[in-house]
Coordinates of N, CA, C and O in Angstrom, one line a residue:
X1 N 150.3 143.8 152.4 CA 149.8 142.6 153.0 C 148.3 142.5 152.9 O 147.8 141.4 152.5
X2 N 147.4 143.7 153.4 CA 146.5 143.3 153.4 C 145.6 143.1 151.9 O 144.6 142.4 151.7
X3 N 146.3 144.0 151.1 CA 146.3 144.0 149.3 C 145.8 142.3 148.7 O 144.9 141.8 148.0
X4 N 147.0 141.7 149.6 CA 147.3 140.4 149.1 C 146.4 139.1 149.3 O 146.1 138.2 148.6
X5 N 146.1 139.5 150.8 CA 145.0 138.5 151.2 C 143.7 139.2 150.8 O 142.8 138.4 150.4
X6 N 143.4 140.1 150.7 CA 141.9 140.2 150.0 C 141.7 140.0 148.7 O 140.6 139.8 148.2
X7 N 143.1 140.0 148.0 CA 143.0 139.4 146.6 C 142.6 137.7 146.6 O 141.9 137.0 145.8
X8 N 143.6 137.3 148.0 CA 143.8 135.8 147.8 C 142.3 135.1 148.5 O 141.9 134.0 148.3
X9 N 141.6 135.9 149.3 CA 140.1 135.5 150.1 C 139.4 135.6 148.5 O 138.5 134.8 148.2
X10 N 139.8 136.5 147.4 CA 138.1 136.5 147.0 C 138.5 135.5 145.6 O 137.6 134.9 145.0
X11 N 139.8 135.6 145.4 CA 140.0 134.3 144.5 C 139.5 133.2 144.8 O 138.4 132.9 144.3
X12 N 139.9 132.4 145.5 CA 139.4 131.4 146.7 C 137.8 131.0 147.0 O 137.3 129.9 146.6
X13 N 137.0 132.1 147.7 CA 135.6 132.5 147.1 C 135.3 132.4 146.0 O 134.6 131.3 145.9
X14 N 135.2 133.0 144.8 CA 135.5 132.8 143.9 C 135.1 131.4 143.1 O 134.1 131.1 142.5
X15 N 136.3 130.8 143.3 CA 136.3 129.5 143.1 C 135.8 128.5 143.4 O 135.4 127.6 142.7
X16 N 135.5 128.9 144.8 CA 135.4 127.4 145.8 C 133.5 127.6 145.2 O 132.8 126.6 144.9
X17 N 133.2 128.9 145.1 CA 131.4 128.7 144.6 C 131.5 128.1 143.3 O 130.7 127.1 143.1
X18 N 132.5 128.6 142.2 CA 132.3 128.4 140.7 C 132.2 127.0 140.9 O 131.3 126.4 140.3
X19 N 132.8 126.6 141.4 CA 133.0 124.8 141.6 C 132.3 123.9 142.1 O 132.3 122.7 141.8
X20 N 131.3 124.7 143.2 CA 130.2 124.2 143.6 C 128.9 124.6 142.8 O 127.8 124.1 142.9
X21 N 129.2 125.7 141.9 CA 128.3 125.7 140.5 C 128.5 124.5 139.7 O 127.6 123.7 139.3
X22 N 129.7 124.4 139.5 CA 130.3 123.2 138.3 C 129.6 121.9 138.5 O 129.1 121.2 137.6
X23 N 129.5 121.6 139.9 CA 129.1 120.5 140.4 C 127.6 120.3 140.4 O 126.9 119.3 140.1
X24 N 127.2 121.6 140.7 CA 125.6 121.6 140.6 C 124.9 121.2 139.2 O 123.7 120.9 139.0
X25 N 125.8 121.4 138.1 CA 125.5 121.5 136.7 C 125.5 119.9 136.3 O 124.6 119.4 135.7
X26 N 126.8 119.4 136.7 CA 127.3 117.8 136.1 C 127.5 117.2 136.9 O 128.6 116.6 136.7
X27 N 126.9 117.0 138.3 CA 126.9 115.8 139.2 C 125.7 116.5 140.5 O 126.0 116.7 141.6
X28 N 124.4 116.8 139.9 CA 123.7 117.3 140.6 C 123.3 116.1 141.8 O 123.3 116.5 143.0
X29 N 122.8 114.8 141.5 CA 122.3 114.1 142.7 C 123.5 113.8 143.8 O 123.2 113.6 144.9
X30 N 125.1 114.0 143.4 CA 126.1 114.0 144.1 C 126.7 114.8 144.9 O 127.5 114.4 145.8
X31 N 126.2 116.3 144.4 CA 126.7 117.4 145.4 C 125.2 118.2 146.2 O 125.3 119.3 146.8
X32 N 124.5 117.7 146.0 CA 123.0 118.6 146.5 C 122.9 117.7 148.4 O 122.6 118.5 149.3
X33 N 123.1 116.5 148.7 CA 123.2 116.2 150.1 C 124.1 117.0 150.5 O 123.6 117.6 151.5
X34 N 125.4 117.5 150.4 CA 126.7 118.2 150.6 C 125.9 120.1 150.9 O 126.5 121.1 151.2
X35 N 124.7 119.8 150.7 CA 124.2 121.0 151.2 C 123.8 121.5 152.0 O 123.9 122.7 152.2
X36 N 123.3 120.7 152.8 CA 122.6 120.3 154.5 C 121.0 120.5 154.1 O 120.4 120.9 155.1
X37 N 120.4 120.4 153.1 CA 119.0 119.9 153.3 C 118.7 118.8 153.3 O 119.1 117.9 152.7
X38 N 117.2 118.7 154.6 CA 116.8 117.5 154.8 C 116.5 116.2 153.6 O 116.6 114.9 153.6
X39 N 116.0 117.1 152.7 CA 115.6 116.6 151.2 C 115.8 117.5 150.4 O 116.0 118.7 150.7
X40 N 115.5 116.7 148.8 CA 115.9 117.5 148.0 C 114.6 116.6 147.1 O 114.2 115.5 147.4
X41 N 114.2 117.4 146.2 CA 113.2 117.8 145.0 C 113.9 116.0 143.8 O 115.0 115.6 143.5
X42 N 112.8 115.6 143.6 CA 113.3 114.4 143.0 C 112.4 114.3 141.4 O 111.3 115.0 141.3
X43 N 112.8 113.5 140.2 CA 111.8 114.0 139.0 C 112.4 114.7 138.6 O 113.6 114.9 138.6
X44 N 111.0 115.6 137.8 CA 111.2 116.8 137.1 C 111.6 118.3 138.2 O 112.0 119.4 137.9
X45 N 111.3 117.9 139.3 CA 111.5 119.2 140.5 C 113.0 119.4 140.5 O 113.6 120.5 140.6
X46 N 113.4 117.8 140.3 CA 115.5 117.8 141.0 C 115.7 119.6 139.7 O 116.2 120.7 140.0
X47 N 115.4 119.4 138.5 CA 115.5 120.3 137.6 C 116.1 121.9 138.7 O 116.8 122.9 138.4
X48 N 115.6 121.6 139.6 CA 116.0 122.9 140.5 C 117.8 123.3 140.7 O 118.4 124.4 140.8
X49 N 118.2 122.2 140.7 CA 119.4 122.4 140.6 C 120.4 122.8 140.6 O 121.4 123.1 141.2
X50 N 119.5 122.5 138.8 CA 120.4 123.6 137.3 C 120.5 124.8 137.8 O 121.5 125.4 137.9
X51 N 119.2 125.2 138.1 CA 119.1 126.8 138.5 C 120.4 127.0 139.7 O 121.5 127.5 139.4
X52 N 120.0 126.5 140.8 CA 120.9 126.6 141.5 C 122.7 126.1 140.9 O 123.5 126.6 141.7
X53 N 123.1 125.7 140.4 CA 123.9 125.5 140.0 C 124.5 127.1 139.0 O 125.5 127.9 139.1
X54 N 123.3 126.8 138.0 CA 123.8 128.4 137.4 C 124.0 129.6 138.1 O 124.9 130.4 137.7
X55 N 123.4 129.8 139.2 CA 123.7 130.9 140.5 C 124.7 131.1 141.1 O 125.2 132.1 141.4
X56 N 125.2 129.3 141.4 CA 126.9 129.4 142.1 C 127.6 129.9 141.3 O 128.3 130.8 141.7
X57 N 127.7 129.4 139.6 CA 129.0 129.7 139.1 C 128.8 131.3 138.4 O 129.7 131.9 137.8
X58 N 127.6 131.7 138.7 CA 127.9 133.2 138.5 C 128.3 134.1 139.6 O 128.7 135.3 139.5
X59 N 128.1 133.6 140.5 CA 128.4 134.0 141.6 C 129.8 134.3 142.1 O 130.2 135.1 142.9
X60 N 130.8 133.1 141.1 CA 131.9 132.7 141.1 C 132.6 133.6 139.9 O 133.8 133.9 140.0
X61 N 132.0 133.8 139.1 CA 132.7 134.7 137.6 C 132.4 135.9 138.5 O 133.5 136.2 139.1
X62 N 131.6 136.7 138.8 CA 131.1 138.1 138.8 C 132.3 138.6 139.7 O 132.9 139.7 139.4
X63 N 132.6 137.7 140.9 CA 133.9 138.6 141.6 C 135.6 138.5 140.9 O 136.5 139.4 141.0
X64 N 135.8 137.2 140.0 CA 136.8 137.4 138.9 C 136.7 138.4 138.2 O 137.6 139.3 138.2
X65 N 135.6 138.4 137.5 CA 135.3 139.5 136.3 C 135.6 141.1 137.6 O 136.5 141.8 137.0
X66 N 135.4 141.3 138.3 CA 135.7 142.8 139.0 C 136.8 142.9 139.6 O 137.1 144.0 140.1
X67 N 137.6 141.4 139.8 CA 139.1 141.5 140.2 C 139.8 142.1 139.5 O 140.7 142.9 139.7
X68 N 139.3 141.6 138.0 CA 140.5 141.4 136.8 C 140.5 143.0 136.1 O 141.5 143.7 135.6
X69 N 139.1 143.3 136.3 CA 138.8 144.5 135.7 C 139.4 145.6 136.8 O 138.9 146.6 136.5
X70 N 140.3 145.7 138.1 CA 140.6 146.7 138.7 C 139.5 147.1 139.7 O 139.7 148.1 140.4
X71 N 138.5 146.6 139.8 CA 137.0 147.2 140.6 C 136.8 146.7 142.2 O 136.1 146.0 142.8
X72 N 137.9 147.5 142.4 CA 138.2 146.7 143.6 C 137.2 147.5 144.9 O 136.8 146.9 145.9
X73 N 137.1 148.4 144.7 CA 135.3 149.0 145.6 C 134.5 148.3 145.6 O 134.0 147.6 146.6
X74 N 133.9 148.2 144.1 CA 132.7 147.8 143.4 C 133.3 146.0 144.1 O 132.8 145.6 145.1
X75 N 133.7 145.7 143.8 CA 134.0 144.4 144.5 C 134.0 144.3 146.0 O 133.5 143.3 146.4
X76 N 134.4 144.9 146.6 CA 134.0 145.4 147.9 C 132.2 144.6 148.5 O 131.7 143.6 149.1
X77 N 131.9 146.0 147.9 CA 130.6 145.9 147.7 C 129.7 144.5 147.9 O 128.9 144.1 148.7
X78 N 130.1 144.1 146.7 CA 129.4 142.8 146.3 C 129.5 141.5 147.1 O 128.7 140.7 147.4
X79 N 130.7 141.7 147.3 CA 131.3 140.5 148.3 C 130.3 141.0 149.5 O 129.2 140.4 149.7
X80 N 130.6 141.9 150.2 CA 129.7 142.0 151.3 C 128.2 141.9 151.6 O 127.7 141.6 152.7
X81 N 127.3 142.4 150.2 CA 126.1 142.3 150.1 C 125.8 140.7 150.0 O 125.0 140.0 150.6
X82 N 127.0 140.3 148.9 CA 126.2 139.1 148.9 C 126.6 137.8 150.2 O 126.5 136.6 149.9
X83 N 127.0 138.2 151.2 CA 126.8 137.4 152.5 C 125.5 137.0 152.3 O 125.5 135.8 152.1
X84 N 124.3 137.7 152.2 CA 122.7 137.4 152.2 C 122.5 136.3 151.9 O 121.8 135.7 152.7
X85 N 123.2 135.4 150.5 CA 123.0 134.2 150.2 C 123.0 133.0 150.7 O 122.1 132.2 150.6
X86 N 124.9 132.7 151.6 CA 124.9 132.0 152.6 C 123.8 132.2 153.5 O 122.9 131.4 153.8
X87 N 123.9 133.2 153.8 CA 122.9 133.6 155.3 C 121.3 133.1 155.3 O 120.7 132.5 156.3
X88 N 120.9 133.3 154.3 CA 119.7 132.9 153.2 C 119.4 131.2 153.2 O 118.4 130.6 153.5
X89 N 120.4 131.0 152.9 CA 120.8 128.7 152.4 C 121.0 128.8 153.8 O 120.0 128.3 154.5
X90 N 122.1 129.4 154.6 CA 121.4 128.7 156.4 C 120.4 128.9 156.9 O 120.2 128.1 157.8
X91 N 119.9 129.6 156.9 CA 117.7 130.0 157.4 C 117.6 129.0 157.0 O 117.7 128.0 157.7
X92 N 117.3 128.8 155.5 CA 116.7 127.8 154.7 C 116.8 126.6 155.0 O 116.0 125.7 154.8
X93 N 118.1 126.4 155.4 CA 118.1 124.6 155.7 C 117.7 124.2 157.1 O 117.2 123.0 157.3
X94 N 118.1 125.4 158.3 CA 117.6 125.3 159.6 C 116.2 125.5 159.5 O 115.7 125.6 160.6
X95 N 115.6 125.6 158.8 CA 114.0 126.3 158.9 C 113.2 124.5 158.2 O 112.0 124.2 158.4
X96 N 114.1 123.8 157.7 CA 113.3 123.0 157.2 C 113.9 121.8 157.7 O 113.6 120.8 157.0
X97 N 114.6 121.7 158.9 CA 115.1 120.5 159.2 C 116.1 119.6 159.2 O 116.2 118.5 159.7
X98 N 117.5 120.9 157.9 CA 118.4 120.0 158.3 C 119.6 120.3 159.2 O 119.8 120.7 160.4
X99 N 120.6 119.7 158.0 CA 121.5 119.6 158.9 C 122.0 121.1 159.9 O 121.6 122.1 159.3
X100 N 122.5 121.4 161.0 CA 122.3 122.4 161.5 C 124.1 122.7 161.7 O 124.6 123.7 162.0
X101 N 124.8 121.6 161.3 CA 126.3 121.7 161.7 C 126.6 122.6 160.1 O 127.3 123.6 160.0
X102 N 125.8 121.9 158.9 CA 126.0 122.0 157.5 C 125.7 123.7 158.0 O 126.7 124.4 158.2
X103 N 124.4 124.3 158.1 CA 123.9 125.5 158.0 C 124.8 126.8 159.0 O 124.9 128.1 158.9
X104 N 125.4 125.6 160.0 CA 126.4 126.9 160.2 C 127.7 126.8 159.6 O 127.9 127.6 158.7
X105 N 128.7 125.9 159.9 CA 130.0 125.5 159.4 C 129.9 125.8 157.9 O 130.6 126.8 157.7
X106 N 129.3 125.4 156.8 CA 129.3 126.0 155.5 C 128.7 127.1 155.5 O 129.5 128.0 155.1
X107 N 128.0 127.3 155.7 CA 127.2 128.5 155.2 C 127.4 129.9 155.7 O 127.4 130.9 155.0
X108 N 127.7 129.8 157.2 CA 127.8 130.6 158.3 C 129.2 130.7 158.0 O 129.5 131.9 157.8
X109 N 130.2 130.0 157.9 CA 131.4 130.6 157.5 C 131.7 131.4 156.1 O 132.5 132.2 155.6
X110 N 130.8 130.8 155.8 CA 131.5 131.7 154.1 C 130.7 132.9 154.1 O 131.1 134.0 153.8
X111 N 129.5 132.7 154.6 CA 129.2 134.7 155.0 C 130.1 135.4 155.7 O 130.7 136.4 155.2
X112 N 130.4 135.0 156.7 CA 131.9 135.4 157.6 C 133.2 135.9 156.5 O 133.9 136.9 156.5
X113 N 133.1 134.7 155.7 CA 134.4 134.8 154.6 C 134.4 136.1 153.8 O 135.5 136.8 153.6
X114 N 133.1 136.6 153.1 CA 132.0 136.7 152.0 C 132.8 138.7 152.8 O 133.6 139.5 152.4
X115 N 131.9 138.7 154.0 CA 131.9 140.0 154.8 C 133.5 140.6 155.3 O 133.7 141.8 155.3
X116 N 134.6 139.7 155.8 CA 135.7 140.2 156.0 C 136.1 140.8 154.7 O 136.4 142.0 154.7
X117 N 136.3 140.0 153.7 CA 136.7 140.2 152.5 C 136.2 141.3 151.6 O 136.7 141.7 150.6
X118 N 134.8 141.9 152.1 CA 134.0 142.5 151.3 C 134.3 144.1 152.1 O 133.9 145.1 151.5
X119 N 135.1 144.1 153.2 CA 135.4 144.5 154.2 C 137.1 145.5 153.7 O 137.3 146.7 153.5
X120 N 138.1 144.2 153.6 CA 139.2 144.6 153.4 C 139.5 145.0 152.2 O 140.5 145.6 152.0
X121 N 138.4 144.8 151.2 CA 138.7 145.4 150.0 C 138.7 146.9 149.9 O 139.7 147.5 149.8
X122 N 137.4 147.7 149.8 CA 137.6 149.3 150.2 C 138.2 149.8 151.1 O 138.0 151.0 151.3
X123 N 139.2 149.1 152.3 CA 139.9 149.7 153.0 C 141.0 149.2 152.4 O 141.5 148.8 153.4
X124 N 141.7 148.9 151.7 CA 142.9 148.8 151.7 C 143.7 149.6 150.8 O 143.3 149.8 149.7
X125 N 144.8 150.1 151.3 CA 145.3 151.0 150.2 C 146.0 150.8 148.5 O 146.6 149.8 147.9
X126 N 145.7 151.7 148.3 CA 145.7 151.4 146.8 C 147.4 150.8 146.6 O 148.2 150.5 147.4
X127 N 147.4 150.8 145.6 CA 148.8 149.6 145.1 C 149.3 150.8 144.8 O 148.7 151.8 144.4
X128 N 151.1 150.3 145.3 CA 152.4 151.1 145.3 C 152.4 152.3 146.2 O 153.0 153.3 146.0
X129 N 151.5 152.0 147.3 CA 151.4 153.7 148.0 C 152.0 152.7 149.6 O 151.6 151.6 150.0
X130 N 153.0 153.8 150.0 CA 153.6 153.2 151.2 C 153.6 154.6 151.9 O 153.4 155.7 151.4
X131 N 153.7 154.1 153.3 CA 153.7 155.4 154.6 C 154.8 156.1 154.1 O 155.8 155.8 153.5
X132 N 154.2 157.3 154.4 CA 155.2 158.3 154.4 C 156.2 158.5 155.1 O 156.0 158.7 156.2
X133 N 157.5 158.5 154.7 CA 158.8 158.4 155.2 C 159.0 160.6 155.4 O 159.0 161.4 154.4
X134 N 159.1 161.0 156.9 CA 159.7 162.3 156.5 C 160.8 162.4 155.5 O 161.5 161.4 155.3
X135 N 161.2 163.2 155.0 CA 162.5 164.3 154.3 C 163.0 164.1 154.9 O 162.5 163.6 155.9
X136 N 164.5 164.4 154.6 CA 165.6 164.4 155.5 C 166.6 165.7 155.0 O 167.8 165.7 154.5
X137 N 166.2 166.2 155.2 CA 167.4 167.8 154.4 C 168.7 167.7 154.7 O 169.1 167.9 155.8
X138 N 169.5 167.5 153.6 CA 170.7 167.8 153.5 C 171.8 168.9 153.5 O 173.1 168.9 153.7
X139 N 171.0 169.9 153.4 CA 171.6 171.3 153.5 C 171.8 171.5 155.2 O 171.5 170.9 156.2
X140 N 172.5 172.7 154.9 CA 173.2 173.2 156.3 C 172.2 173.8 157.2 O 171.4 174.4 156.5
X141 N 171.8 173.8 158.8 CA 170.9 174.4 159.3 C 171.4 176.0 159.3 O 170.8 176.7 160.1
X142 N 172.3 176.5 158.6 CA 172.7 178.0 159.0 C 172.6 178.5 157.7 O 173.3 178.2 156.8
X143 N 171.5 179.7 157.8 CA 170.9 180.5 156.7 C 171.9 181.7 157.0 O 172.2 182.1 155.8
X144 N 172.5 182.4 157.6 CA 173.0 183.4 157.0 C 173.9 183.7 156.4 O 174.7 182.8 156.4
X145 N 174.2 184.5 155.9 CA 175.5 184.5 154.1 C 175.7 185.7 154.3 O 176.4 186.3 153.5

């Protein structure tokens, strides 16, 4: 069970960033308010974007790429270090004025997300290993002959 949802938390993750990469790439003036900053960089600055955009969706491959590949420690890992990011974009948006619901509810939850997940992956037991069931001996309790 628990195998299942840390598979199904970091797919999900995963995703839900690659996509908010995707968006950052090919509908940047449409998904950057959806961020909770007060403002955003207009011109040749909006250019920031891209960057950020390319950040999400690697952000989004890197834990596929270590699902797929069996690295389920090393995935561990990553997931939980990289809470810093969320954590990071909410300072950053509360530090400059915005939205404060955005910087916790998005941001503050998917670090939450980011850390349970980064959590249940190195603890969970490895695949096809179940509790130990005692023996049950079939033989006679009387040894002498």
């Amino acid at each position: 069970m628990r195998r299942h949802l840390a598979t199904g938390l970091t797919v999900l993750l995963a995703l839900g960033i690659g996509y908010v990469g995707i968006s950052y790439l090919f509908f940047p003036a449409a998904t950057a308010p959806q961020f909770g900053m007060a403002v955003w960089p207009e011109g040749d600055a909006a250019s920031f974007l891209a960057t950020k955009g390319a950040r999400d969706l690697a952000s989004g491959l890197v834990p596929l790429a270590l699902l797929l590949t069996g690295q389920r420690r090393a995935l561990g890992w990553v997931l939980t270090l990289w809470a810093v990011v969320p954590l990071a974009d909410a300072v950053l948006i509360l530090s400059t004025g915005g939205s404060v619901v955005t910087a916790l509810a998005v941001h503050g939850l998917t670090a939450l997300a980011l850390v349970v997940t980064g959590v249940l992956l190195p603890t969970e037991k490895p695949a096809g290993t179940r509790d130990p069931i005692p023996a049950v001996s079939l033989q006679s309790s009387s040894s002498s002959r």
